[in-house]
Short mmCIF file of C-alpha atoms in Angstrom, two decimals:
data_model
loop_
_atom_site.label_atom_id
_atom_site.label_comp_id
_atom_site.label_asym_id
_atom_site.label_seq_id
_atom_site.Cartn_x
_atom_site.Cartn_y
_atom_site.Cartn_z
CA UNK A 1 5.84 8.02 29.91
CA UNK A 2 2.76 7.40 28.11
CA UNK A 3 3.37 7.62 24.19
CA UNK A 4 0.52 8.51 21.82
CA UNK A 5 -0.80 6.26 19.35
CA UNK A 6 1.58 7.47 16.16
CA UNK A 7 1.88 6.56 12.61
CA UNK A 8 4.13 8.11 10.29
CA UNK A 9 2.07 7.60 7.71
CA UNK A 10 2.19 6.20 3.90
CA UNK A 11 3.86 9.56 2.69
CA UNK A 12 7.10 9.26 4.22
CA UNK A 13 9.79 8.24 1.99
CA UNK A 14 11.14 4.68 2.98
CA UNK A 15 14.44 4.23 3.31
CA UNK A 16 17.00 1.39 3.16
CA UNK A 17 13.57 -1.62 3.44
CA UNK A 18 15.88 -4.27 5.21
CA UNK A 19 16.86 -1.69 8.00
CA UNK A 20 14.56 -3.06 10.93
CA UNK A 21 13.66 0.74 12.25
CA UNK A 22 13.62 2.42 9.13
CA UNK A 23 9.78 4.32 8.05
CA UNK A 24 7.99 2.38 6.12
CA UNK A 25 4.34 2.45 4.74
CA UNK A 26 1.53 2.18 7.21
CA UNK A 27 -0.58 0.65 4.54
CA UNK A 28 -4.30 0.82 4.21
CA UNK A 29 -6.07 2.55 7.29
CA UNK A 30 -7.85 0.91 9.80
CA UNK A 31 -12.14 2.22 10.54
CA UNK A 32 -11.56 3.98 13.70
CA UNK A 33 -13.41 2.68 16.75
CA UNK A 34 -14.69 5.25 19.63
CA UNK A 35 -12.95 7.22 21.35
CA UNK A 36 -14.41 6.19 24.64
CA UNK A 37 -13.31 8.66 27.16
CA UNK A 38 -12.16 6.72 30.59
CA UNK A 39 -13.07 8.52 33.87
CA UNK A 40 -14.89 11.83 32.10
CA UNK A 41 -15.50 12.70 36.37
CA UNK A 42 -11.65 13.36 36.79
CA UNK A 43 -11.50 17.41 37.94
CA UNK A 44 -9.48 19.79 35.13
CA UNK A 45 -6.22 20.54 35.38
CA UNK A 46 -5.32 23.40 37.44
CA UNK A 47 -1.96 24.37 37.15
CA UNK A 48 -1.18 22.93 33.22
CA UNK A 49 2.63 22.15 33.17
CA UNK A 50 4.83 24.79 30.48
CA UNK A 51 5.10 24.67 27.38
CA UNK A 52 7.18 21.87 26.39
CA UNK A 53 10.03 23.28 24.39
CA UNK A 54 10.49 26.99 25.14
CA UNK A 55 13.30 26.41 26.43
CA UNK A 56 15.19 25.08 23.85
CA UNK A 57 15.34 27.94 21.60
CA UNK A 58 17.85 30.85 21.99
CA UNK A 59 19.44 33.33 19.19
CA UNK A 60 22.90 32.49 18.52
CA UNK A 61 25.14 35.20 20.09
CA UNK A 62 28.01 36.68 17.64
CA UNK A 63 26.45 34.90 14.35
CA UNK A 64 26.00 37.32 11.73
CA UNK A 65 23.91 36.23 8.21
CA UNK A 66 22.47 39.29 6.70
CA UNK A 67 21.14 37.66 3.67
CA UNK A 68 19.63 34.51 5.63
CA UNK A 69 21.65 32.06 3.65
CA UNK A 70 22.25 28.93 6.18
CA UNK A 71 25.49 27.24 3.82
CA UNK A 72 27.12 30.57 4.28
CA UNK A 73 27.33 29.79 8.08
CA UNK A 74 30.19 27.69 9.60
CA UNK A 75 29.08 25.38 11.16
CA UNK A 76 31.66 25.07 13.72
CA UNK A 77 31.50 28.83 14.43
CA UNK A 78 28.16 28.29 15.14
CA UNK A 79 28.45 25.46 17.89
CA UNK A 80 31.75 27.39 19.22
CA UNK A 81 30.11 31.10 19.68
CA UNK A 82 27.45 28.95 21.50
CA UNK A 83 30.23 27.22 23.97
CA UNK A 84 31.35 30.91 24.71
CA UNK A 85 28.29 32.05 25.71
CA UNK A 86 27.83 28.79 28.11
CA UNK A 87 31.26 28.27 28.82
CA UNK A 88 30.56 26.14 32.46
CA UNK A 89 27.33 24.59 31.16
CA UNK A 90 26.96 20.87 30.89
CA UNK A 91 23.56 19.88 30.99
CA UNK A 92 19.98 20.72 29.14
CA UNK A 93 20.15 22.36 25.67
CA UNK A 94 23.39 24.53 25.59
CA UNK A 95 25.23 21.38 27.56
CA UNK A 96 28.50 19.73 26.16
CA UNK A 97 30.84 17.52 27.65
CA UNK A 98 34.17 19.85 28.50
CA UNK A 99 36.22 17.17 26.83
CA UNK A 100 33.79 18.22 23.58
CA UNK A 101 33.64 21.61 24.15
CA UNK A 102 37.48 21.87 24.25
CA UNK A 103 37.69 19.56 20.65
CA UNK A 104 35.56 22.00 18.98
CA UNK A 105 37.88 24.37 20.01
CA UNK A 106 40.55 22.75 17.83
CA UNK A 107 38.20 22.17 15.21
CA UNK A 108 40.80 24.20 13.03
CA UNK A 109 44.57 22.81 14.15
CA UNK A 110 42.72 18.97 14.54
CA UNK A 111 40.54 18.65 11.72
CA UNK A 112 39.81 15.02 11.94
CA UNK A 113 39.08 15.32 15.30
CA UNK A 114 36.48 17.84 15.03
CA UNK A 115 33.47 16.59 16.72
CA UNK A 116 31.12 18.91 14.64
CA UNK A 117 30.10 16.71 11.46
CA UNK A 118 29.06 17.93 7.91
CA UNK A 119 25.86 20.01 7.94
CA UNK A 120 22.86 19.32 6.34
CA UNK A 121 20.06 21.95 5.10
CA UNK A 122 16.31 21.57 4.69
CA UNK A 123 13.30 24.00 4.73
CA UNK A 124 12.03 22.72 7.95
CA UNK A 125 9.62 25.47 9.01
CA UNK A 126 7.96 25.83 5.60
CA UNK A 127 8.81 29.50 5.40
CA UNK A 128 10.90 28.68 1.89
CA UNK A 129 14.38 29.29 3.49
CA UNK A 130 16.97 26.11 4.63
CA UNK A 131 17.63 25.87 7.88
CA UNK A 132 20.93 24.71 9.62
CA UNK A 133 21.14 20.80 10.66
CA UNK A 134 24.03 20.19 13.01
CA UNK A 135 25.26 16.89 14.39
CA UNK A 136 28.32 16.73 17.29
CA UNK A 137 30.00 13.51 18.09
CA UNK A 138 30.41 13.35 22.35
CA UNK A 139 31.68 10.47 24.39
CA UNK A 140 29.23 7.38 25.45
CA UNK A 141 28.47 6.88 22.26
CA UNK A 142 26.14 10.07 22.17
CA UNK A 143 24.89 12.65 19.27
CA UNK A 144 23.92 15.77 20.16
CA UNK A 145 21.39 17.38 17.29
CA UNK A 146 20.68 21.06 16.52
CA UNK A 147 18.62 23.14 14.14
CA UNK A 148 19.25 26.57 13.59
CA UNK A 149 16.95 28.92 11.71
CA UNK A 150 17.77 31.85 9.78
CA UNK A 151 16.02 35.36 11.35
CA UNK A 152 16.37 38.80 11.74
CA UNK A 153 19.98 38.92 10.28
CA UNK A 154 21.34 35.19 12.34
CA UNK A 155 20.46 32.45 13.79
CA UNK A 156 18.26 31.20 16.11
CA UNK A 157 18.46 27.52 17.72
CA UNK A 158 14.83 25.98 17.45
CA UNK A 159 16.26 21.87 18.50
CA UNK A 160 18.83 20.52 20.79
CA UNK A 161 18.68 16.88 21.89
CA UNK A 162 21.37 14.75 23.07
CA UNK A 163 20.61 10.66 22.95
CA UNK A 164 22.63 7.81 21.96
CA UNK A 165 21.10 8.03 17.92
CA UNK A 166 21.30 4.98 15.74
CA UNK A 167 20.23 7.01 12.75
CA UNK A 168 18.49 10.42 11.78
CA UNK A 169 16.01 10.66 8.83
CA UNK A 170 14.69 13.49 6.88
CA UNK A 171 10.84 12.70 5.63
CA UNK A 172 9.04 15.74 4.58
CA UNK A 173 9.62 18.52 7.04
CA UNK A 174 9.62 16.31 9.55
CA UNK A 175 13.75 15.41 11.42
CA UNK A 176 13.21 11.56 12.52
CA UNK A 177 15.83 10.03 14.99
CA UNK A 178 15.96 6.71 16.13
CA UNK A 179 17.45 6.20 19.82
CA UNK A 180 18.88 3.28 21.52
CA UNK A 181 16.07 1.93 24.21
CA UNK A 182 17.78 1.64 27.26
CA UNK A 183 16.24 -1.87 29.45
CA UNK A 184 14.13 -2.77 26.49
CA UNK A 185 16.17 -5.20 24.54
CA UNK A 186 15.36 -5.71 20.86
CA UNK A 187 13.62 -2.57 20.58
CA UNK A 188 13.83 1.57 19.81
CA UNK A 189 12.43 4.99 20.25
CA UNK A 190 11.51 6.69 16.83
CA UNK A 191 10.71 10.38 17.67
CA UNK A 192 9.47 12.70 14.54
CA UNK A 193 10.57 16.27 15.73
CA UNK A 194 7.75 18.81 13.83
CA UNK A 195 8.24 22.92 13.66
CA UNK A 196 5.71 24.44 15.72
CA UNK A 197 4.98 27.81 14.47
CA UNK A 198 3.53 28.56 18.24
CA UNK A 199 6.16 27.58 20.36
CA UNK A 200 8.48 28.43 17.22
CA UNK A 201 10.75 25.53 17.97
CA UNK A 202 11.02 21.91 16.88
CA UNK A 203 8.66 19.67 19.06
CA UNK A 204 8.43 15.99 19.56
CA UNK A 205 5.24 15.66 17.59
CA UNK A 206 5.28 11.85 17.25
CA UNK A 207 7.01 9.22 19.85
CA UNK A 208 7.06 5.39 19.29
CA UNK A 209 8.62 2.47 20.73
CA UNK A 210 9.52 0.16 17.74
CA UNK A 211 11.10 -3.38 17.83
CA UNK A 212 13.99 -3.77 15.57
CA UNK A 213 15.01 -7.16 16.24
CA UNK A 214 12.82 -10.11 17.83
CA UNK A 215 13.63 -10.77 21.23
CA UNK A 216 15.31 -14.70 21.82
CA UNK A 217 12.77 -16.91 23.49
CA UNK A 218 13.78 -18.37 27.29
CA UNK A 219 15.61 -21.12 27.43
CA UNK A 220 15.12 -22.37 30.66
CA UNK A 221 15.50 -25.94 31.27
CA UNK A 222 13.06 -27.80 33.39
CA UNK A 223 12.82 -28.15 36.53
CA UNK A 224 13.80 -31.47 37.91
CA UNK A 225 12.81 -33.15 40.70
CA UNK A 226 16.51 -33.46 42.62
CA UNK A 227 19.02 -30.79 42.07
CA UNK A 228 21.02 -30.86 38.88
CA UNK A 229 25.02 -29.65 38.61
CA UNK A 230 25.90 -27.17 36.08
CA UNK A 231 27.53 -28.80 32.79
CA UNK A 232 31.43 -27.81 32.07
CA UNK A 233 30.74 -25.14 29.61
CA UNK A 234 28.63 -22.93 31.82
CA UNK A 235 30.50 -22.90 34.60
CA UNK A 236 32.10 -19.56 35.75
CA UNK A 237 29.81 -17.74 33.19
CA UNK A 238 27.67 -15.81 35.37
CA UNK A 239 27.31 -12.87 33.37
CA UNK A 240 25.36 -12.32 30.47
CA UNK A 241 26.44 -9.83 27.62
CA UNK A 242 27.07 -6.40 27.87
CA UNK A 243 24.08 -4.50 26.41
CA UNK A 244 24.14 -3.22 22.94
CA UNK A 245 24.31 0.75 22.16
CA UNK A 246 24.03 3.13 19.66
CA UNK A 247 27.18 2.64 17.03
CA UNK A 248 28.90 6.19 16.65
CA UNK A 249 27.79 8.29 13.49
CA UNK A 250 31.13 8.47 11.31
CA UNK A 251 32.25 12.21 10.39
CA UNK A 252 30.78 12.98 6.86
CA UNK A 253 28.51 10.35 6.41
CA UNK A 254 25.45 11.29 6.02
CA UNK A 255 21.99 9.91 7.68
CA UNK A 256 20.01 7.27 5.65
CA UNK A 257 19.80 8.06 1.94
CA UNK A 258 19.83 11.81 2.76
CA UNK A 259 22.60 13.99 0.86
CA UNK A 260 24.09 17.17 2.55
CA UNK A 261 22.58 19.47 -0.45
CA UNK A 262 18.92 17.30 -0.64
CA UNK A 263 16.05 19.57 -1.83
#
């Protein structure tokens, strides 16, 4: 996938400066230089693809909030009235794993095992009103992430996105997650999902691939000119180690610096 050239810019709020893929400051701005366009010959696009994201938005079935007041909505209800309506689904932006699907069931017998963790709110539209930031814990290691926005008496989901999240970041109106890049050692996706008042749904606006960590140089050992025997302490060891993932967000602990109730 090509990724355009992004920046986050100097605005957004850093957070926690020794975390390797947290936003920081883009500094002073570079003098731009063209754009040269490659190939201006090629023929236009006949058949443009959809609309990315209109798809991922669907009202909430059974969810009623009058006033528009996201923290009067359970959270759990929320996620569960959304299972009901997709019981057999398990893939795209209603999916769940069933052994999810049936914990959130017993969100209210199992507390602690609820896989639904504490909501956060933040006006993420820019109409003045909250809306309804949900995280679910699901097996591999995954996060699934939903927004919900207050309308027309409930809820409507404008985000769902299920990756293996190392963190999620609120900067402005902007929902930032960082993903575990799978084959890339040493490095991440940062994605800053933006509300389009078009598509009326949260869009990847921004998409980078950031290194977090530097990558160990080789440490092959030169070739010889006759064969050479393996020493004691690497024989047997044919594998190398197991590649990292995403570490599991704990229930109630909130992204980086970010507070449940932050303004």
């Amino acid at each position: 996938m090509l990724l355009p050239a992004a920046v986050l810019g100097a605005a957004l709020a850093l957070s926690g400066c020794d975390d390797p893929g947290a936003l920081e400051s883009a500094g002073p701005t570079p003098t731009a230089i063209g754009p040269v366009r490659l190939w201006p010959d090629l023929p236009p696009v006949t058949a443009p693809p959809i609309d990315y994201g209109e798809s991922d938005t669907e009202r909430v079935p059974g969810i009623e909030l009058p006033d528009g007041d996201v923290r009067k909505a359970d959270p759990v209800a929320v996620v569960r009235a959304e299972v009901a309506a997709h019981p057999d689904r398990y893939s795209g932006a209603d999916g769940l794993y069933a052994q999810t699907a049936r914990q959130i069931e017993q969100c209210a017998s199992r507390p602690k095992a609820c896989p639904v963790l504490t909501p956060y709110y933040r006006d993420l539209t820019g109409d003045g009103r909250d809306e309804l930031i949900v995280g679910i814990r699901m097996p591999e290691q995954q996060l699934g992430l939903r927004v919900y926005l207050p309308e027309k008496g409930g809820l409507t989901r404008i985000m769902s996105t299920v990756e293996q999240i190392v963190s999620v970041q609120l900067a402005g109106r902007d929902l930032v997650t960082r993903v575990v890049s799978a084959g890339i050692p040493g490095y991440e996706y940062r994605t800053a999902w933006t509300w389009d008042g078009q598509q009326r749904a949260m869009l990847p606006t921004r998409d980078e691939i950031i290194r977090v960590k530097p990558v160990p140089p080789r440490t092959d050992a030169p070739r010889s000119p006759g064969p050479a025997s393996p020493s004691p302490s690497s024989r047997g060891s044919s594998s190398g180690p197991s590649p990292a993932s995403a570490s599991p967000v704990p229930d109630g602990v909130p992204p980086d610096g970010v507070s449940p109730d932050a303004p």
